[in-house]
Coordinates of N, CA and C in Angstrom, one line a residue:
M1 N 0.8 -1.2 0.0 CA 0.0 0.0 0.0 C 0.9 1.3 0.0
K2 N 0.6 2.2 -0.9 CA 1.4 3.4 -1.0 C 1.1 4.4 0.1
H3 N 2.1 5.2 0.4 CA 1.9 6.2 1.4 C 2.0 7.6 0.8
Y4 N 1.0 8.4 1.0 CA 0.9 9.8 0.5 C 0.8 10.8 1.6
I5 N 1.3 12.0 1.3 CA 1.1 13.1 2.2 C -0.1 14.0 1.7
G6 N -1.0 14.3 2.5 CA -2.1 15.2 2.2 C -1.9 16.6 2.7
I7 N -2.2 17.6 1.9 CA -2.0 19.0 2.3 C -3.3 19.8 2.0
A8 N -3.9 20.4 3.0 CA -5.0 21.3 2.7 C -4.5 22.7 2.6
G9 N -4.9 23.4 1.5 CA -4.4 24.7 1.2 C -4.8 25.9 2.0
T10 N -5.6 25.6 3.1 CA -6.1 26.7 3.9 C -6.1 26.2 5.4
H11 N -6.0 27.1 6.3 CA -6.1 26.8 7.7 C -7.5 27.2 8.3
A12 N -8.4 27.7 7.4 CA -9.7 28.2 7.9 C -10.5 27.1 8.5
K13 N -11.1 27.4 9.6 CA -12.0 26.4 10.3 C -13.2 26.1 9.4
G14 N -13.6 24.9 9.3 CA -14.8 24.5 8.5 C -14.5 24.5 7.0
S15 N -13.3 24.7 6.6 CA -12.9 24.8 5.1 C -13.4 23.5 4.4
T16 N -14.0 23.7 3.2 CA -14.4 22.6 2.4 C -13.2 21.9 1.8
N17 N -12.1 22.6 1.7 CA -10.8 21.9 1.2 C -10.3 21.0 2.3
T18 N -10.4 21.4 3.5 CA -10.0 20.5 4.6 C -11.0 19.2 4.6
K19 N -12.2 19.5 4.3 CA -13.2 18.4 4.2 C -12.8 17.5 3.0
L20 N -12.4 18.1 1.9 CA -12.0 17.3 0.8 C -10.8 16.4 1.0
I21 N -9.8 17.0 1.6 CA -8.6 16.1 1.9 C -8.8 15.0 2.9
H22 N -9.7 15.3 3.8 CA -10.1 14.2 4.8 C -11.0 13.2 4.1
F23 N -11.9 13.6 3.2 CA -12.7 12.7 2.4 C -11.7 11.8 1.6
I24 N -10.7 12.4 1.0 CA -9.8 11.6 0.2 C -9.1 10.5 1.1
K25 N -8.6 11.0 2.2 CA -7.9 10.1 3.2 C -8.8 8.9 3.5
N26 N -10.1 9.2 3.9 CA -11.0 8.1 4.3 C -11.5 7.3 3.1
H27 N -11.7 7.9 2.0 CA -12.2 7.2 0.8 C -11.1 6.2 0.3
L28 N -9.8 6.5 0.4 CA -8.7 5.7 -0.1 C -8.2 4.7 1.0
A29 N -8.8 4.6 2.1 CA -8.3 3.9 3.3 C -7.9 2.4 2.9
D30 N -8.7 1.8 2.0 CA -8.4 0.4 1.6 C -7.4 0.3 0.5
R31 N -7.0 1.5 -0.1 CA -6.1 1.4 -1.2 C -4.7 2.1 -1.0
A32 N -4.8 3.1 -0.1 CA -3.5 3.9 0.1 C -3.6 4.5 1.5
E33 N -2.5 4.8 2.1 CA -2.4 5.6 3.3 C -2.2 7.0 3.0
V34 N -3.0 7.9 3.5 CA -2.9 9.4 3.3 C -2.7 10.0 4.7
E35 N -1.5 10.6 4.9 CA -1.1 11.3 6.1 C -1.3 12.8 5.9
I36 N -2.2 13.4 6.6 CA -2.4 14.8 6.5 C -1.5 15.6 7.4
I37 N -0.8 16.5 6.8 CA 0.2 17.3 7.6 C -0.5 18.6 8.0
D38 N 0.0 19.2 9.1 CA -0.5 20.5 9.6 C 0.6 21.6 9.6
A39 N 0.4 22.6 8.8 CA 1.4 23.7 8.7 C 0.8 25.0 9.3
S40 N -0.3 24.9 10.0 CA -1.0 26.0 10.5 C -0.2 26.9 11.5
N41 N 0.8 26.3 12.2 CA 1.5 27.1 13.2 C 2.9 27.6 12.6
W42 N 3.1 27.5 11.3 CA 4.3 28.0 10.7 C 4.2 29.5 10.6
P43 N 5.3 30.2 10.9 CA 5.3 31.7 10.7 C 5.3 32.1 9.3
V44 N 4.9 33.3 9.0 CA 5.0 33.9 7.7 C 6.4 33.8 7.2
F45 N 6.6 33.4 6.0 CA 8.0 33.2 5.5 C 8.8 34.5 5.4
Q46 N 10.0 34.4 5.9 CA 11.1 35.4 5.7 C 12.4 34.7 5.9
K47 N 13.4 35.2 5.2 CA 14.7 34.6 5.3 C 15.2 34.7 6.7
T48 N 15.9 33.6 7.2 CA 16.3 33.5 8.6 C 17.8 33.4 8.6
P49 N 18.4 33.8 9.8 CA 19.8 33.6 9.9 C 20.3 32.2 9.7
N50 N 21.3 32.0 8.9 CA 21.9 30.7 8.6 C 20.9 29.7 8.0
G51 N 19.8 30.3 7.4 CA 18.8 29.4 6.8 C 18.0 28.5 7.7
K52 N 17.9 28.9 9.0 CA 17.3 28.1 10.0 C 15.8 27.9 9.7
L53 N 15.3 26.7 9.8 CA 13.8 26.5 9.5 C 13.0 26.5 10.8
P54 N 11.8 27.0 10.7 CA 10.9 26.9 11.9 C 10.7 25.5 12.4
E55 N 10.3 25.4 13.6 CA 10.0 24.1 14.2 C 8.9 23.4 13.4
G56 N 9.2 22.1 13.1 CA 8.2 21.3 12.4 C 8.4 21.2 10.9
V57 N 9.1 22.2 10.3 CA 9.2 22.2 8.9 C 10.0 21.1 8.3
Q58 N 11.2 20.8 9.0 CA 12.0 19.8 8.5 C 11.4 18.4 8.7
A59 N 10.6 18.2 9.7 CA 9.9 16.9 9.9 C 8.9 16.7 8.8
V60 N 8.2 17.7 8.4 CA 7.2 17.6 7.3 C 8.0 17.3 6.0
A61 N 9.1 18.0 5.8 CA 9.9 17.8 4.6 C 10.4 16.4 4.5
D62 N 10.8 15.8 5.6 CA 11.3 14.5 5.6 C 10.1 13.5 5.3
K63 N 8.9 13.8 5.7 CA 7.8 12.9 5.4 C 7.5 13.0 3.9
I64 N 7.5 14.2 3.4 CA 7.2 14.4 1.9 C 8.3 13.6 1.1
A65 N 9.6 13.8 1.5 CA 10.6 13.1 0.7 C 10.5 11.6 0.8
A66 N 10.0 11.1 1.9 CA 9.9 9.6 2.0 C 8.6 9.1 1.4
A67 N 7.6 9.9 1.1 CA 6.3 9.5 0.7 C 6.4 9.1 -0.8
D68 N 5.4 8.3 -1.3 CA 5.3 7.9 -2.7 C 4.8 9.1 -3.5
G69 N 4.0 10.0 -2.9 CA 3.5 11.2 -3.6 C 2.8 12.1 -2.6
V70 N 2.2 13.2 -3.2 CA 1.5 14.2 -2.4 C 0.2 14.5 -3.0
I71 N -0.8 14.7 -2.2 CA -2.1 15.1 -2.7 C -2.5 16.4 -2.0
I72 N -2.8 17.4 -2.8 CA -3.0 18.8 -2.3 C -4.5 19.2 -2.7
S73 N -5.1 19.8 -1.7 CA -6.5 20.4 -1.9 C -6.4 21.9 -1.7
T74 N -6.6 22.6 -2.8 CA -6.5 24.1 -2.7 C -7.8 24.8 -3.0
P75 N -8.1 25.9 -2.2 CA -9.1 26.8 -2.6 C -8.6 27.7 -3.7
E76 N -9.5 28.6 -4.1 CA -9.1 29.6 -5.1 C -9.5 31.0 -4.5
Y77 N -8.5 31.8 -4.2 CA -8.7 33.2 -3.7 C -8.1 34.1 -4.8
D78 N -9.0 35.0 -5.3 CA -8.5 36.0 -6.3 C -7.8 35.3 -7.5
H79 N -8.3 34.2 -7.9 CA -7.8 33.5 -9.1 C -6.5 32.8 -8.8
T80 N -6.1 32.6 -7.6 CA -4.9 31.9 -7.3 C -5.0 31.1 -6.0
I81 N -3.9 30.5 -5.6 CA -3.9 29.8 -4.3 C -3.8 30.7 -3.1
P82 N -4.3 30.3 -2.0 CA -4.3 31.2 -0.8 C -2.9 31.4 -0.2
A83 N -2.7 32.4 0.6 CA -1.4 32.8 1.2 C -0.9 31.6 2.1
A84 N -1.8 30.9 2.7 CA -1.4 29.8 3.6 C -0.6 28.7 2.8
L85 N -1.1 28.4 1.6 CA -0.4 27.4 0.9 C 0.9 27.9 0.3
M86 N 0.9 29.2 -0.2 CA 2.1 29.8 -0.6 C 3.2 29.8 0.5
N87 N 2.7 30.0 1.7 CA 3.7 30.0 2.8 C 4.3 28.6 3.1
T88 N 3.4 27.6 2.9 CA 3.9 26.3 3.1 C 4.9 25.9 2.1
F89 N 4.7 26.3 0.8 CA 5.7 26.0 -0.2 C 7.0 26.8 0.0
A90 N 6.8 28.0 0.5 CA 8.0 28.9 0.7 C 9.0 28.2 1.7
W91 N 8.4 27.7 2.8 CA 9.3 27.1 3.8 C 9.8 25.8 3.3
L92 N 9.0 25.0 2.5 CA 9.4 23.7 2.1 C 10.3 23.8 0.8
S93 N 10.7 25.0 0.4 CA 11.7 25.1 -0.7 C 12.8 26.0 -0.2
Y94 N 12.9 26.3 1.1 CA 14.0 27.2 1.6 C 15.2 26.4 2.0
G95 N 16.1 26.2 1.0 CA 17.3 25.4 1.3 C 17.0 23.9 1.4
I96 N 15.8 23.4 1.2 CA 15.5 22.0 1.2 C 14.7 21.7 0.0
H97 N 14.7 20.4 -0.5 CA 14.0 20.1 -1.7 C 13.2 18.8 -1.6
P98 N 12.3 18.7 -0.7 CA 11.5 17.5 -0.5 C 10.6 17.1 -1.7
F99 N 10.2 18.1 -2.5 CA 9.3 17.8 -3.6 C 10.1 17.4 -4.9
D100 N 11.4 17.4 -4.8 CA 12.1 17.1 -6.1 C 11.7 15.8 -6.7
N101 N 11.1 16.0 -7.9 CA 10.6 14.9 -8.7 C 9.5 14.1 -8.0
K102 N 8.8 14.7 -7.0 CA 7.8 14.0 -6.3 C 6.5 14.1 -7.0
P103 N 5.8 13.0 -7.3 CA 4.5 13.1 -7.9 C 3.4 13.8 -7.0
V104 N 2.7 14.7 -7.6 CA 1.7 15.5 -6.9 C 0.4 15.5 -7.6
M105 N -0.7 15.1 -6.9 CA -2.0 15.2 -7.4 C -2.7 16.4 -6.9
I106 N -3.3 17.2 -7.8 CA -3.9 18.5 -7.4 C -5.4 18.4 -7.4
T107 N -6.0 18.8 -6.3 CA -7.5 18.8 -6.1 C -7.9 20.1 -5.5
G108 N -9.2 20.4 -5.5 CA -9.6 21.7 -4.9 C -11.1 21.8 -4.9
A109 N -11.6 22.6 -3.9 CA -13.0 22.8 -3.7 C -13.3 24.3 -3.6
S110 N -14.4 24.7 -4.2 CA -14.7 26.1 -4.3 C -16.2 26.3 -4.1
F111 N -16.6 27.4 -3.5 CA -18.0 27.7 -3.3 C -18.7 28.0 -4.6
G112 N -18.0 28.5 -5.6 CA -18.6 28.9 -6.9 C -18.7 27.7 -7.9
A113 N -19.2 28.1 -9.1 CA -19.5 27.1 -10.1 C -18.3 26.7 -10.9
L114 N -17.3 27.5 -10.9 CA -16.1 27.3 -11.8 C -15.0 26.4 -11.1
G115 N -15.3 26.0 -9.9 CA -14.3 25.2 -9.2 C -13.0 26.0 -8.9
T116 N -11.9 25.4 -9.0 CA -10.6 26.0 -8.7 C -9.6 26.0 -9.8
S117 N -10.1 26.1 -11.0 CA -9.3 25.9 -12.2 C -8.1 26.9 -12.3
R118 N -8.3 28.2 -12.0 CA -7.2 29.1 -12.1 C -6.2 28.9 -11.0
A119 N -6.7 28.6 -9.8 CA -5.7 28.3 -8.7 C -4.9 27.1 -9.0
Q120 N -5.6 26.1 -9.5 CA -4.8 24.8 -9.8 C -3.8 25.1 -10.9
G121 N -4.1 25.9 -11.9 CA -3.2 26.2 -12.9 C -2.0 26.9 -12.4
H122 N -2.2 27.9 -11.5 CA -1.1 28.6 -10.8 C -0.2 27.6 -9.9
L123 N -0.9 26.7 -9.2 CA -0.3 25.8 -8.4 C 0.6 24.9 -9.2
R124 N 0.1 24.5 -10.4 CA 0.9 23.6 -11.3 C 2.2 24.3 -11.7
R125 N 2.1 25.6 -12.0 CA 3.3 26.3 -12.4 C 4.3 26.5 -11.2
M126 N 3.7 26.7 -10.0 CA 4.6 26.8 -8.8 C 5.4 25.5 -8.6
L127 N 4.7 24.4 -8.7 CA 5.3 23.1 -8.5 C 6.4 22.8 -9.5
D128 N 6.3 23.5 -10.6 CA 7.3 23.3 -11.7 C 8.5 24.2 -11.5
A129 N 8.5 25.0 -10.5 CA 9.6 26.0 -10.2 C 10.9 25.1 -9.9
P130 N 12.1 25.6 -10.3 CA 13.3 24.9 -10.0 C 13.5 24.6 -8.5
E131 N 13.0 25.5 -7.6 CA 13.2 25.3 -6.2 C 12.3 24.2 -5.6
I132 N 11.3 23.8 -6.4 CA 10.3 22.8 -5.9 C 10.5 21.6 -6.8
H133 N 10.3 21.7 -8.1 CA 10.6 20.7 -9.1 C 9.8 19.4 -8.8
A134 N 8.5 19.5 -8.5 CA 7.6 18.4 -8.4 C 7.1 18.0 -9.8
Q135 N 6.4 16.8 -9.8 CA 5.9 16.3 -11.1 C 4.4 16.1 -11.0
T136 N 3.7 16.7 -12.0 CA 2.2 16.6 -12.0 C 1.8 16.0 -13.3
M137 N 0.6 15.4 -13.4 CA 0.1 14.9 -14.6 C -0.7 16.0 -15.3
A138 N -0.6 16.0 -16.6 CA -1.4 16.9 -17.4 C -2.9 16.6 -17.4
S139 N -3.7 17.6 -17.4 CA -5.2 17.4 -17.5 C -5.7 16.4 -16.5
S140 N -5.3 16.6 -15.3 CA -5.7 15.7 -14.2 C -6.3 16.4 -13.0
D141 N -6.7 17.6 -13.2 CA -7.2 18.4 -12.0 C -8.6 17.8 -11.6
F142 N -8.7 17.7 -10.3 CA -10.0 17.3 -9.7 C -10.6 18.5 -9.0
M143 N -11.8 18.9 -9.4 CA -12.4 20.1 -8.8 C -13.8 19.8 -8.3
V144 N -14.1 20.3 -7.1 CA -15.4 20.3 -6.5 C -16.0 21.7 -6.5
S145 N -17.0 21.9 -7.3 CA -17.7 23.2 -7.3 C -18.9 23.2 -6.4
R146 N -19.3 24.4 -6.0 CA -20.4 24.6 -5.1 C -20.2 23.7 -3.9
S147 N -19.1 23.8 -3.3 CA -18.6 22.9 -2.3 C -19.4 23.0 -1.0
L148 N -20.1 24.1 -0.7 CA -20.8 24.2 0.5 C -21.9 23.1 0.6
N149 N -22.4 22.7 -0.5 CA -23.4 21.7 -0.6 C -23.0 20.3 -1.1
A150 N -21.6 20.2 -1.2 CA -21.1 19.0 -1.9 C -20.9 17.8 -1.0
F151 N -20.9 18.1 0.4 CA -20.6 17.0 1.3 C -21.8 16.7 2.2
D152 N -21.9 15.4 2.6 CA -23.0 15.1 3.5 C -22.5 15.2 5.0
E153 N -23.3 14.9 5.9 CA -22.9 15.1 7.3 C -21.7 14.3 7.8
E154 N -21.4 13.2 7.0 CA -20.3 12.3 7.4 C -19.0 12.8 6.7
G155 N -19.1 13.8 5.8 CA -18.0 14.3 5.1 C -17.7 13.6 3.8
N156 N -18.7 12.9 3.3 CA -18.5 12.2 2.0 C -19.1 13.1 0.9
L157 N -18.5 13.0 -0.3 CA -19.1 13.7 -1.4 C -20.4 13.1 -1.8
K158 N -21.4 13.9 -2.0 CA -22.8 13.4 -2.3 C -22.9 12.9 -3.8
D159 N -22.2 13.5 -4.7 CA -22.4 13.2 -6.1 C -21.6 12.0 -6.5
P160 N -22.3 10.9 -6.9 CA -21.6 9.6 -7.3 C -20.7 9.8 -8.5
A161 N -21.1 10.7 -9.4 CA -20.3 11.0 -10.6 C -19.0 11.6 -10.2
L162 N -19.1 12.5 -9.2 CA -17.8 13.2 -8.8 C -16.9 12.2 -8.1
V163 N -17.4 11.3 -7.3 CA -16.6 10.2 -6.7 C -16.0 9.3 -7.8
K164 N -16.8 9.0 -8.8 CA -16.3 8.2 -9.9 C -15.1 8.9 -10.6
R165 N -15.3 10.2 -10.8 CA -14.3 11.0 -11.5 C -13.0 11.0 -10.6
F166 N -13.1 11.1 -9.3 CA -11.9 11.1 -8.5 C -11.2 9.7 -8.6
D167 N -12.0 8.6 -8.5 CA -11.4 7.3 -8.5 C -10.7 7.1 -9.8
E168 N -11.2 7.6 -10.9 CA -10.5 7.4 -12.2 C -9.2 8.2 -12.2
L169 N -9.2 9.4 -11.7 CA -8.0 10.2 -11.7 C -7.0 9.6 -10.8
F170 N -7.4 9.1 -9.6 CA -6.5 8.5 -8.7 C -5.9 7.3 -9.2
A171 N -6.6 6.5 -10.0 CA -6.1 5.3 -10.6 C -5.0 5.7 -11.6
E172 N -5.2 6.8 -12.4 CA -4.2 7.3 -13.3 C -3.0 7.8 -12.5
F173 N -3.2 8.5 -11.4 CA -2.2 9.0 -10.6 C -1.3 7.9 -10.0
E174 N -1.8 6.8 -9.6 CA -1.0 5.7 -9.1 C -0.1 5.1 -10.2
V175 N -0.6 5.0 -11.4 CA 0.2 4.6 -12.5 C 1.4 5.6 -12.7
F176 N 1.0 6.9 -12.7 CA 2.0 8.0 -12.8 C 3.1 7.8 -11.7
V177 N 2.7 7.5 -10.5 CA 3.6 7.4 -9.4 C 4.6 6.2 -9.6
D178 N 4.0 5.1 -10.2 CA 4.9 3.9 -10.5 C 5.9 4.3 -11.6
L179 N 5.4 5.0 -12.6 CA 6.3 5.4 -13.7 C 7.4 6.3 -13.2
M180 N 7.1 7.3 -12.3 CA 8.1 8.2 -11.8 C 9.1 7.4 -10.9
A181 N 8.7 6.4 -10.2 CA 9.6 5.6 -9.4 C 10.5 4.8 -10.3
K182 N 10.0 4.3 -11.4 CA 10.9 3.5 -12.3 C 11.9 4.5 -13.0
L183 N 11.4 5.7 -13.3 CA 12.3 6.6 -14.0 C 13.4 7.0 -13.0
A184 N 13.1 7.2 -11.7 CA 14.1 7.5 -10.7 C 15.2 6.4 -10.6
Q185 N 14.7 5.2 -10.7 CA 15.7 4.0 -10.6 C 16.6 4.0 -11.8
V186 N 16.0 4.3 -13.0 CA 16.8 4.4 -14.3 C 17.9 5.5 -14.1
N187 N 17.5 6.6 -13.6 CA 18.4 7.8 -13.5 C 19.5 7.5 -12.5
Q188 N 19.2 6.7 -11.4 CA 20.2 6.4 -10.4 C 21.2 5.4 -11.0
V189 N 20.7 4.5 -11.8 CA 21.7 3.6 -12.5 C 22.6 4.3 -13.5
A190 N 21.9 5.2 -14.2 CA 22.7 6.0 -15.2 C 23.8 6.9 -14.5
E191 N 23.4 7.5 -13.4 CA 24.4 8.3 -12.7 C 25.5 7.5 -12.1
A192 N 25.1 6.3 -11.6 CA 26.2 5.4 -11.1 C 27.1 4.9 -12.2
D193 N 26.6 4.6 -13.3 CA 27.4 4.2 -14.5 C 28.3 5.4 -14.9
A194 N 27.8 6.6 -14.9 CA 28.6 7.7 -15.3 C 29.7 8.0 -14.4
A195 N 29.4 7.8 -13.1 CA 30.5 8.0 -12.1 C 31.6 6.9 -12.2
K196 N 31.2 5.7 -12.6 CA 32.3 4.7 -12.8 C 33.1 5.0 -14.0
V197 N 32.5 5.5 -15.1 CA 33.2 5.9 -16.2 C 34.2 7.0 -15.9
G198 N 33.7 8.0 -15.1 CA 34.6 9.1 -14.7 C 35.8 8.6 -13.9
E199 N 35.6 7.7 -13.0 CA 36.7 7.1 -12.2 C 37.7 6.4 -13.1
A200 N 37.2 5.7 -14.1 CA 38.1 4.9 -15.0 C 38.9 5.8 -15.8
E201 N 38.4 7.0 -16.2 CA 39.1 7.9 -17.0 C 40.2 8.6 -16.2

């Protein structure tokens, strides 16, 4: 069973994105382990003396580096991701690189009818930044629109078609995770062979 890190893009109480990441954790319980991290107590990012990280950041970075992949649920604020999620990425790319080549699945929930398409597009570009260098699948965004009415009292998505859509995307994501793992192995072998050639020369 694969192990994933779940990140909610907001710290707001009652957030539907927090509901979504918990739904994903529970929905996948028989297929994957999703560990939801908490970055709500991290300070606003600013450069620190000697690049020191706030308490808890390195522990989360280590979990991300060790995980098979990451699942993120982001709201959309002013056509982009919220400050809380930007802050999380700022600390997790400050002298450390836990997302390097890490497969990431992007999801999001929004009160409106258009979902979180713009925020997810911006998030995809952020994840592609050299300091982060994560890997995402093309055309794989999962969006929950009108999210205030999307969940039942147990936190499950009401719409069976939406659940089916998530299951299809997650199945594709798992294949993507396997492919990225194989690619990493090939790269390691290639680097080792190149090192041997260099030593021989």
